[in-house]
Amino acid sequence: IIFIVAGVLGAARVFYGWELGVAESIAGVIVIGFSVDYTVHLGHMYRDSPAKTREEKTRYALTYMGGTVVGGSLTTLLAGGAL
């Protein structure tokens, strides 16, 4: 999660030259919330998977929760675009 946030805010700083102001701070908090939310959902399904191997557990988590996570990110993207 730390690397996701650092990657997003670091890319904004390096590629676009943005300084960390009020809007960027708010965006940072939102990015942290999203990364925790999506990670927890997938981790929960991975942990509760009846599968035995890591590959099967990953497939299970992505099959049963992947669509929900992608749907949540798409609706958030569309809502942000509308604003």
PDB file of N, CA and C in Angstrom:
ATOM      1  N   ILE A   1       0.831  -1.180   0.000  1.00  0.00           N
ATOM      2  CA  ILE A   1       0.000   0.000   0.000  1.00  0.00           C
ATOM      3  C   ILE A   1       0.877   1.246   0.000  1.00  0.00           C
ATOM      4  N   ILE A   2       1.944   1.188   0.771  1.00  0.00           N
ATOM      5  CA  ILE A   2       2.867   2.322   0.809  1.00  0.00           C
ATOM      6  C   ILE A   2       3.465   2.571  -0.571  1.00  0.00           C
ATOM      7  N   PHE A   3       3.815   1.485  -1.280  1.00  0.00           N
ATOM      8  CA  PHE A   3       4.412   1.634  -2.599  1.00  0.00           C
ATOM      9  C   PHE A   3       3.406   2.165  -3.623  1.00  0.00           C
ATOM     10  N   ILE A   4       2.146   1.803  -3.483  1.00  0.00           N
ATOM     11  CA  ILE A   4       1.114   2.327  -4.386  1.00  0.00           C
ATOM     12  C   ILE A   4       0.995   3.837  -4.219  1.00  0.00           C
ATOM     13  N   VAL A   5       0.881   4.254  -2.975  1.00  0.00           N
ATOM     14  CA  VAL A   5       0.741   5.691  -2.697  1.00  0.00           C
ATOM     15  C   VAL A   5       1.989   6.448  -3.133  1.00  0.00           C
ATOM     16  N   ALA A   6       3.147   5.912  -2.775  1.00  0.00           N
ATOM     17  CA  ALA A   6       4.397   6.573  -3.166  1.00  0.00           C
ATOM     18  C   ALA A   6       4.527   6.631  -4.682  1.00  0.00           C
ATOM     19  N   GLY A   7       4.101   5.584  -5.370  1.00  0.00           N
ATOM     20  CA  GLY A   7       4.163   5.564  -6.832  1.00  0.00           C
ATOM     21  C   GLY A   7       3.268   6.618  -7.463  1.00  0.00           C
ATOM     22  N   VAL A   8       2.045   6.735  -6.956  1.00  0.00           N
ATOM     23  CA  VAL A   8       1.108   7.714  -7.516  1.00  0.00           C
ATOM     24  C   VAL A   8       1.568   9.139  -7.225  1.00  0.00           C
ATOM     25  N   LEU A   9       1.866   9.416  -5.974  1.00  0.00           N
ATOM     26  CA  LEU A   9       2.282  10.779  -5.626  1.00  0.00           C
ATOM     27  C   LEU A   9       3.664  11.099  -6.188  1.00  0.00           C
ATOM     28  N   GLY A  10       4.545  10.110  -6.239  1.00  0.00           N
ATOM     29  CA  GLY A  10       5.873  10.314  -6.820  1.00  0.00           C
ATOM     30  C   GLY A  10       5.798  10.581  -8.305  1.00  0.00           C
ATOM     31  N   ALA A  11       4.916   9.863  -9.006  1.00  0.00           N
ATOM     32  CA  ALA A  11       4.749  10.091 -10.446  1.00  0.00           C
ATOM     33  C   ALA A  11       4.196  11.484 -10.706  1.00  0.00           C
ATOM     34  N   ALA A  12       3.273  11.926  -9.870  1.00  0.00           N
ATOM     35  CA  ALA A  12       2.726  13.273 -10.033  1.00  0.00           C
ATOM     36  C   ALA A  12       3.822  14.322  -9.850  1.00  0.00           C
ATOM     37  N   ARG A  13       4.717  14.065  -8.940  1.00  0.00           N
ATOM     38  CA  ARG A  13       5.806  15.014  -8.665  1.00  0.00           C
ATOM     39  C   ARG A  13       6.850  14.980  -9.777  1.00  0.00           C
ATOM     40  N   VAL A  14       7.293  13.780 -10.176  1.00  0.00           N
ATOM     41  CA  VAL A  14       8.388  13.651 -11.134  1.00  0.00           C
ATOM     42  C   VAL A  14       7.945  13.982 -12.555  1.00  0.00           C
ATOM     43  N   PHE A  15       6.841  13.398 -13.007  1.00  0.00           N
ATOM     44  CA  PHE A  15       6.438  13.553 -14.403  1.00  0.00           C
ATOM     45  C   PHE A  15       5.708  14.859 -14.687  1.00  0.00           C
ATOM     46  N   TYR A  16       4.958  15.336 -13.707  1.00  0.00           N
ATOM     47  CA  TYR A  16       4.169  16.538 -13.934  1.00  0.00           C
ATOM     48  C   TYR A  16       4.690  17.758 -13.188  1.00  0.00           C
ATOM     49  N   GLY A  17       5.629  17.553 -12.277  1.00  0.00           N
ATOM     50  CA  GLY A  17       6.192  18.665 -11.528  1.00  0.00           C
ATOM     51  C   GLY A  17       5.245  19.280 -10.525  1.00  0.00           C
ATOM     52  N   TRP A  18       4.229  18.527 -10.092  1.00  0.00           N
ATOM     53  CA  TRP A  18       3.254  19.048  -9.142  1.00  0.00           C
ATOM     54  C   TRP A  18       3.852  19.125  -7.749  1.00  0.00           C
ATOM     55  N   GLU A  19       3.563  20.202  -7.071  1.00  0.00           N
ATOM     56  CA  GLU A  19       3.918  20.334  -5.664  1.00  0.00           C
ATOM     57  C   GLU A  19       2.789  19.721  -4.835  1.00  0.00           C
ATOM     58  N   LEU A  20       3.103  19.334  -3.618  1.00  0.00           N
ATOM     59  CA  LEU A  20       2.105  18.733  -2.748  1.00  0.00           C
ATOM     60  C   LEU A  20       1.340  19.837  -2.035  1.00  0.00           C
ATOM     61  N   GLY A  21       0.166  20.156  -2.565  1.00  0.00           N
ATOM     62  CA  GLY A  21      -0.699  21.177  -1.979  1.00  0.00           C
ATOM     63  C   GLY A  21      -1.927  20.535  -1.355  1.00  0.00           C
ATOM     64  N   VAL A  22      -2.960  21.331  -1.165  1.00  0.00           N
ATOM     65  CA  VAL A  22      -4.183  20.852  -0.524  1.00  0.00           C
ATOM     66  C   VAL A  22      -4.864  19.785  -1.381  1.00  0.00           C
ATOM     67  N   ALA A  23      -5.030  20.045  -2.670  1.00  0.00           N
ATOM     68  CA  ALA A  23      -5.709  19.087  -3.545  1.00  0.00           C
ATOM     69  C   ALA A  23      -4.939  17.775  -3.640  1.00  0.00           C
ATOM     70  N   GLU A  24      -3.623  17.854  -3.718  1.00  0.00           N
ATOM     71  CA  GLU A  24      -2.820  16.642  -3.796  1.00  0.00           C
ATOM     72  C   GLU A  24      -2.865  15.856  -2.492  1.00  0.00           C
ATOM     73  N   SER A  25      -2.938  16.562  -1.375  1.00  0.00           N
ATOM     74  CA  SER A  25      -3.049  15.896  -0.080  1.00  0.00           C
ATOM     75  C   SER A  25      -4.374  15.147   0.027  1.00  0.00           C
ATOM     76  N   ILE A  26      -5.443  15.768  -0.428  1.00  0.00           N
ATOM     77  CA  ILE A  26      -6.748  15.104  -0.427  1.00  0.00           C
ATOM     78  C   ILE A  26      -6.721  13.899  -1.360  1.00  0.00           C
ATOM     79  N   ALA A  27      -6.127  14.069  -2.536  1.00  0.00           N
ATOM     80  CA  ALA A  27      -6.019  12.944  -3.477  1.00  0.00           C
ATOM     81  C   ALA A  27      -5.188  11.815  -2.873  1.00  0.00           C
ATOM     82  N   GLY A  28      -4.153  12.156  -2.121  1.00  0.00           N
ATOM     83  CA  GLY A  28      -3.338  11.137  -1.469  1.00  0.00           C
ATOM     84  C   GLY A  28      -4.139  10.321  -0.472  1.00  0.00           C
ATOM     85  N   VAL A  29      -4.985  10.986   0.291  1.00  0.00           N
ATOM     86  CA  VAL A  29      -5.838  10.281   1.252  1.00  0.00           C
ATOM     87  C   VAL A  29      -6.813   9.362   0.522  1.00  0.00           C
ATOM     88  N   ILE A  30      -7.362   9.823  -0.589  1.00  0.00           N
ATOM     89  CA  ILE A  30      -8.288   9.000  -1.369  1.00  0.00           C
ATOM     90  C   ILE A  30      -7.568   7.790  -1.943  1.00  0.00           C
ATOM     91  N   VAL A  31      -6.365   7.984  -2.466  1.00  0.00           N
ATOM     92  CA  VAL A  31      -5.588   6.864  -3.020  1.00  0.00           C
ATOM     93  C   VAL A  31      -5.289   5.833  -1.938  1.00  0.00           C
ATOM     94  N   ILE A  32      -4.946   6.304  -0.747  1.00  0.00           N
ATOM     95  CA  ILE A  32      -4.697   5.378   0.359  1.00  0.00           C
ATOM     96  C   ILE A  32      -5.962   4.587   0.675  1.00  0.00           C
ATOM     97  N   GLY A  33      -7.100   5.252   0.714  1.00  0.00           N
ATOM     98  CA  GLY A  33      -8.369   4.568   0.980  1.00  0.00           C
ATOM     99  C   GLY A  33      -8.685   3.518  -0.063  1.00  0.00           C
ATOM    100  N   PHE A  34      -8.489   3.850  -1.331  1.00  0.00           N
ATOM    101  CA  PHE A  34      -8.758   2.880  -2.390  1.00  0.00           C
ATOM    102  C   PHE A  34      -7.822   1.690  -2.307  1.00  0.00           C
ATOM    103  N   SER A  35      -6.560   1.949  -2.097  1.00  0.00           N
ATOM    104  CA  SER A  35      -5.601   0.843  -2.089  1.00  0.00           C
ATOM    105  C   SER A  35      -5.855  -0.093  -0.915  1.00  0.00           C
ATOM    106  N   VAL A  36      -6.241   0.451   0.230  1.00  0.00           N
ATOM    107  CA  VAL A  36      -6.563  -0.399   1.377  1.00  0.00           C
ATOM    108  C   VAL A  36      -7.837  -1.177   1.100  1.00  0.00           C
ATOM    109  N   ASP A  37      -8.857  -0.517   0.587  1.00  0.00           N
ATOM    110  CA  ASP A  37     -10.148  -1.156   0.327  1.00  0.00           C
ATOM    111  C   ASP A  37     -10.003  -2.336  -0.628  1.00  0.00           C
ATOM    112  N   TYR A  38      -9.368  -2.113  -1.753  1.00  0.00           N
ATOM    113  CA  TYR A  38      -9.239  -3.174  -2.752  1.00  0.00           C
ATOM    114  C   TYR A  38      -8.349  -4.306  -2.251  1.00  0.00           C
ATOM    115  N   THR A  39      -7.287  -3.967  -1.554  1.00  0.00           N
ATOM    116  CA  THR A  39      -6.373  -4.983  -1.027  1.00  0.00           C
ATOM    117  C   THR A  39      -7.058  -5.851   0.014  1.00  0.00           C
ATOM    118  N   VAL A  40      -7.837  -5.233   0.875  1.00  0.00           N
ATOM    119  CA  VAL A  40      -8.531  -5.990   1.922  1.00  0.00           C
ATOM    120  C   VAL A  40      -9.563  -6.930   1.310  1.00  0.00           C
ATOM    121  N   HIS A  41     -10.311  -6.474   0.316  1.00  0.00           N
ATOM    122  CA  HIS A  41     -11.296  -7.345  -0.319  1.00  0.00           C
ATOM    123  C   HIS A  41     -10.636  -8.571  -0.952  1.00  0.00           C
ATOM    124  N   LEU A  42      -9.588  -8.352  -1.720  1.00  0.00           N
ATOM    125  CA  LEU A  42      -8.919  -9.488  -2.369  1.00  0.00           C
ATOM    126  C   LEU A  42      -8.208 -10.377  -1.351  1.00  0.00           C
ATOM    127  N   GLY A  43      -7.603  -9.782  -0.340  1.00  0.00           N
ATOM    128  CA  GLY A  43      -6.934 -10.567   0.688  1.00  0.00           C
ATOM    129  C   GLY A  43      -7.904 -11.422   1.482  1.00  0.00           C
ATOM    130  N   HIS A  44      -9.084 -10.887   1.743  1.00  0.00           N
ATOM    131  CA  HIS A  44     -10.116 -11.640   2.455  1.00  0.00           C
ATOM    132  C   HIS A  44     -10.522 -12.881   1.666  1.00  0.00           C
ATOM    133  N   MET A  45     -10.756 -12.714   0.382  1.00  0.00           N
ATOM    134  CA  MET A  45     -11.154 -13.863  -0.444  1.00  0.00           C
ATOM    135  C   MET A  45     -10.004 -14.849  -0.598  1.00  0.00           C
ATOM    136  N   TYR A  46      -8.787 -14.368  -0.674  1.00  0.00           N
ATOM    137  CA  TYR A  46      -7.621 -15.255  -0.766  1.00  0.00           C
ATOM    138  C   TYR A  46      -7.514 -16.095   0.501  1.00  0.00           C
ATOM    139  N   ARG A  47      -7.652 -15.452   1.649  1.00  0.00           N
ATOM    140  CA  ARG A  47      -7.535 -16.155   2.926  1.00  0.00           C
ATOM    141  C   ARG A  47      -8.654 -17.172   3.132  1.00  0.00           C
ATOM    142  N   ASP A  48      -9.873 -16.831   2.729  1.00  0.00           N
ATOM    143  CA  ASP A  48     -11.016 -17.716   2.938  1.00  0.00           C
ATOM    144  C   ASP A  48     -11.196 -18.743   1.825  1.00  0.00           C
ATOM    145  N   SER A  49     -10.301 -18.777   0.886  1.00  0.00           N
ATOM    146  CA  SER A  49     -10.397 -19.716  -0.235  1.00  0.00           C
ATOM    147  C   SER A  49     -10.233 -21.156   0.259  1.00  0.00           C
ATOM    148  N   PRO A  50     -11.039 -22.078  -0.287  1.00  0.00           N
ATOM    149  CA  PRO A  50     -10.885 -23.488   0.077  1.00  0.00           C
ATOM    150  C   PRO A  50      -9.731 -24.165  -0.673  1.00  0.00           C
ATOM    151  N   ALA A  51      -9.101 -23.450  -1.586  1.00  0.00           N
ATOM    152  CA  ALA A  51      -8.023 -24.017  -2.406  1.00  0.00           C
ATOM    153  C   ALA A  51      -6.787 -24.288  -1.554  1.00  0.00           C
ATOM    154  N   LYS A  52      -5.895 -25.111  -2.088  1.00  0.00           N
ATOM    155  CA  LYS A  52      -4.684 -25.509  -1.357  1.00  0.00           C
ATOM    156  C   LYS A  52      -3.431 -24.743  -1.807  1.00  0.00           C
ATOM    157  N   THR A  53      -3.291 -24.456  -3.084  1.00  0.00           N
ATOM    158  CA  THR A  53      -2.071 -23.817  -3.578  1.00  0.00           C
ATOM    159  C   THR A  53      -2.272 -22.303  -3.711  1.00  0.00           C
ATOM    160  N   ARG A  54      -1.157 -21.582  -3.791  1.00  0.00           N
ATOM    161  CA  ARG A  54      -1.239 -20.133  -3.953  1.00  0.00           C
ATOM    162  C   ARG A  54      -1.918 -19.745  -5.251  1.00  0.00           C
ATOM    163  N   GLU A  55      -1.600 -20.473  -6.315  1.00  0.00           N
ATOM    164  CA  GLU A  55      -2.190 -20.153  -7.617  1.00  0.00           C
ATOM    165  C   GLU A  55      -3.705 -20.355  -7.588  1.00  0.00           C
ATOM    166  N   GLU A  56      -4.160 -21.440  -6.964  1.00  0.00           N
ATOM    167  CA  GLU A  56      -5.598 -21.691  -6.877  1.00  0.00           C
ATOM    168  C   GLU A  56      -6.284 -20.661  -5.985  1.00  0.00           C
ATOM    169  N   LYS A  57      -5.620 -20.271  -4.895  1.00  0.00           N
ATOM    170  CA  LYS A  57      -6.181 -19.253  -4.012  1.00  0.00           C
ATOM    171  C   LYS A  57      -6.295 -17.906  -4.736  1.00  0.00           C
ATOM    172  N   THR A  58      -5.266 -17.569  -5.516  1.00  0.00           N
ATOM    173  CA  THR A  58      -5.302 -16.324  -6.276  1.00  0.00           C
ATOM    174  C   THR A  58      -6.414 -16.359  -7.311  1.00  0.00           C
ATOM    175  N   ARG A  59      -6.541 -17.454  -8.020  1.00  0.00           N
ATOM    176  CA  ARG A  59      -7.599 -17.598  -9.023  1.00  0.00           C
ATOM    177  C   ARG A  59      -8.972 -17.487  -8.359  1.00  0.00           C
ATOM    178  N   TYR A  60      -9.138 -18.111  -7.210  1.00  0.00           N
ATOM    179  CA  TYR A  60     -10.401 -18.050  -6.469  1.00  0.00           C
ATOM    180  C   TYR A  60     -10.728 -16.603  -6.091  1.00  0.00           C
ATOM    181  N   ALA A  61      -9.747 -15.907  -5.516  1.00  0.00           N
ATOM    182  CA  ALA A  61      -9.970 -14.519  -5.087  1.00  0.00           C
ATOM    183  C   ALA A  61     -10.325 -13.627  -6.269  1.00  0.00           C
ATOM    184  N   LEU A  62      -9.618 -13.786  -7.369  1.00  0.00           N
ATOM    185  CA  LEU A  62      -9.899 -12.954  -8.541  1.00  0.00           C
ATOM    186  C   LEU A  62     -11.228 -13.316  -9.191  1.00  0.00           C
ATOM    187  N   THR A  63     -11.598 -14.592  -9.132  1.00  0.00           N
ATOM    188  CA  THR A  63     -12.864 -15.019  -9.722  1.00  0.00           C
ATOM    189  C   THR A  63     -14.051 -14.485  -8.929  1.00  0.00           C
ATOM    190  N   TYR A  64     -13.991 -14.604  -7.612  1.00  0.00           N
ATOM    191  CA  TYR A  64     -15.141 -14.249  -6.791  1.00  0.00           C
ATOM    192  C   TYR A  64     -15.155 -12.810  -6.296  1.00  0.00           C
ATOM    193  N   MET A  65     -14.019 -12.119  -6.308  1.00  0.00           N
ATOM    194  CA  MET A  65     -14.003 -10.746  -5.832  1.00  0.00           C
ATOM    195  C   MET A  65     -13.421  -9.788  -6.862  1.00  0.00           C
ATOM    196  N   GLY A  66     -12.732 -10.284  -7.861  1.00  0.00           N
ATOM    197  CA  GLY A  66     -12.096  -9.427  -8.860  1.00  0.00           C
ATOM    198  C   GLY A  66     -13.079  -8.531  -9.589  1.00  0.00           C
ATOM    199  N   GLY A  67     -14.216  -9.091  -9.969  1.00  0.00           N
ATOM    200  CA  GLY A  67     -15.226  -8.296 -10.669  1.00  0.00           C
ATOM    201  C   GLY A  67     -15.770  -7.177  -9.813  1.00  0.00           C
ATOM    202  N   THR A  68     -15.959  -7.457  -8.541  1.00  0.00           N
ATOM    203  CA  THR A  68     -16.453  -6.445  -7.616  1.00  0.00           C
ATOM    204  C   THR A  68     -15.445  -5.313  -7.445  1.00  0.00           C
ATOM    205  N   VAL A  69     -14.180  -5.674  -7.331  1.00  0.00           N
ATOM    206  CA  VAL A  69     -13.131  -4.666  -7.172  1.00  0.00           C
ATOM    207  C   VAL A  69     -13.025  -3.807  -8.433  1.00  0.00           C
ATOM    208  N   VAL A  70     -13.048  -4.438  -9.597  1.00  0.00           N
ATOM    209  CA  VAL A  70     -12.989  -3.685 -10.852  1.00  0.00           C
ATOM    210  C   VAL A  70     -14.229  -2.810 -11.010  1.00  0.00           C
ATOM    211  N   GLY A  71     -15.393  -3.351 -10.667  1.00  0.00           N
ATOM    212  CA  GLY A  71     -16.628  -2.562 -10.733  1.00  0.00           C
ATOM    213  C   GLY A  71     -16.579  -1.353  -9.826  1.00  0.00           C
ATOM    214  N   GLY A  72     -16.059  -1.540  -8.618  1.00  0.00           N
ATOM    215  CA  GLY A  72     -15.918  -0.417  -7.685  1.00  0.00           C
ATOM    216  C   GLY A  72     -14.970   0.651  -8.207  1.00  0.00           C
ATOM    217  N   SER A  73     -13.879   0.205  -8.814  1.00  0.00           N
ATOM    218  CA  SER A  73     -12.934   1.189  -9.345  1.00  0.00           C
ATOM    219  C   SER A  73     -13.510   1.916 -10.551  1.00  0.00           C
ATOM    220  N   LEU A  74     -14.281   1.224 -11.383  1.00  0.00           N
ATOM    221  CA  LEU A  74     -14.888   1.885 -12.548  1.00  0.00           C
ATOM    222  C   LEU A  74     -15.949   2.903 -12.139  1.00  0.00           C
ATOM    223  N   THR A  75     -16.775   2.546 -11.155  1.00  0.00           N
ATOM    224  CA  THR A  75     -17.787   3.515 -10.717  1.00  0.00           C
ATOM    225  C   THR A  75     -17.129   4.727 -10.052  1.00  0.00           C
ATOM    226  N   THR A  76     -16.058   4.499  -9.336  1.00  0.00           N
ATOM    227  CA  THR A  76     -15.327   5.627  -8.743  1.00  0.00           C
ATOM    228  C   THR A  76     -14.719   6.503  -9.830  1.00  0.00           C
ATOM    229  N   LEU A  77     -14.150   5.885 -10.864  1.00  0.00           N
ATOM    230  CA  LEU A  77     -13.587   6.640 -11.972  1.00  0.00           C
ATOM    231  C   LEU A  77     -14.666   7.452 -12.695  1.00  0.00           C
ATOM    232  N   LEU A  78     -15.807   6.844 -12.943  1.00  0.00           N
ATOM    233  CA  LEU A  78     -16.888   7.561 -13.624  1.00  0.00           C
ATOM    234  C   LEU A  78     -17.425   8.701 -12.757  1.00  0.00           C
ATOM    235  N   ALA A  79     -17.553   8.452 -11.451  1.00  0.00           N
ATOM    236  CA  ALA A  79     -18.042   9.523 -10.561  1.00  0.00           C
ATOM    237  C   ALA A  79     -17.039  10.666 -10.505  1.00  0.00           C
ATOM    238  N   GLY A  80     -15.754  10.333 -10.448  1.00  0.00           N
ATOM    239  CA  GLY A  80     -14.734  11.377 -10.446  1.00  0.00           C
ATOM    240  C   GLY A  80     -14.710  12.155 -11.753  1.00  0.00           C
ATOM    241  N   GLY A  81     -14.928  11.455 -12.858  1.00  0.00           N
ATOM    242  CA  GLY A  81     -14.972  12.122 -14.150  1.00  0.00           C
ATOM    243  C   GLY A  81     -16.160  13.076 -14.268  1.00  0.00           C
ATOM    244  N   ALA A  82     -17.258  12.691 -13.650  1.00  0.00           N
ATOM    245  CA  ALA A  82     -18.444  13.557 -13.696  1.00  0.00           C
ATOM    246  C   ALA A  82     -18.251  14.821 -12.870  1.00  0.00           C
ATOM    247  N   LEU A  83     -17.428  14.737 -11.864  1.00  0.00           N
ATOM    248  CA  LEU A  83     -17.183  15.926 -11.024  1.00  0.00           C
ATOM    249  C   LEU A  83     -16.255  16.879 -11.740  1.00  0.00           C
TER     250      LEU A  83
END
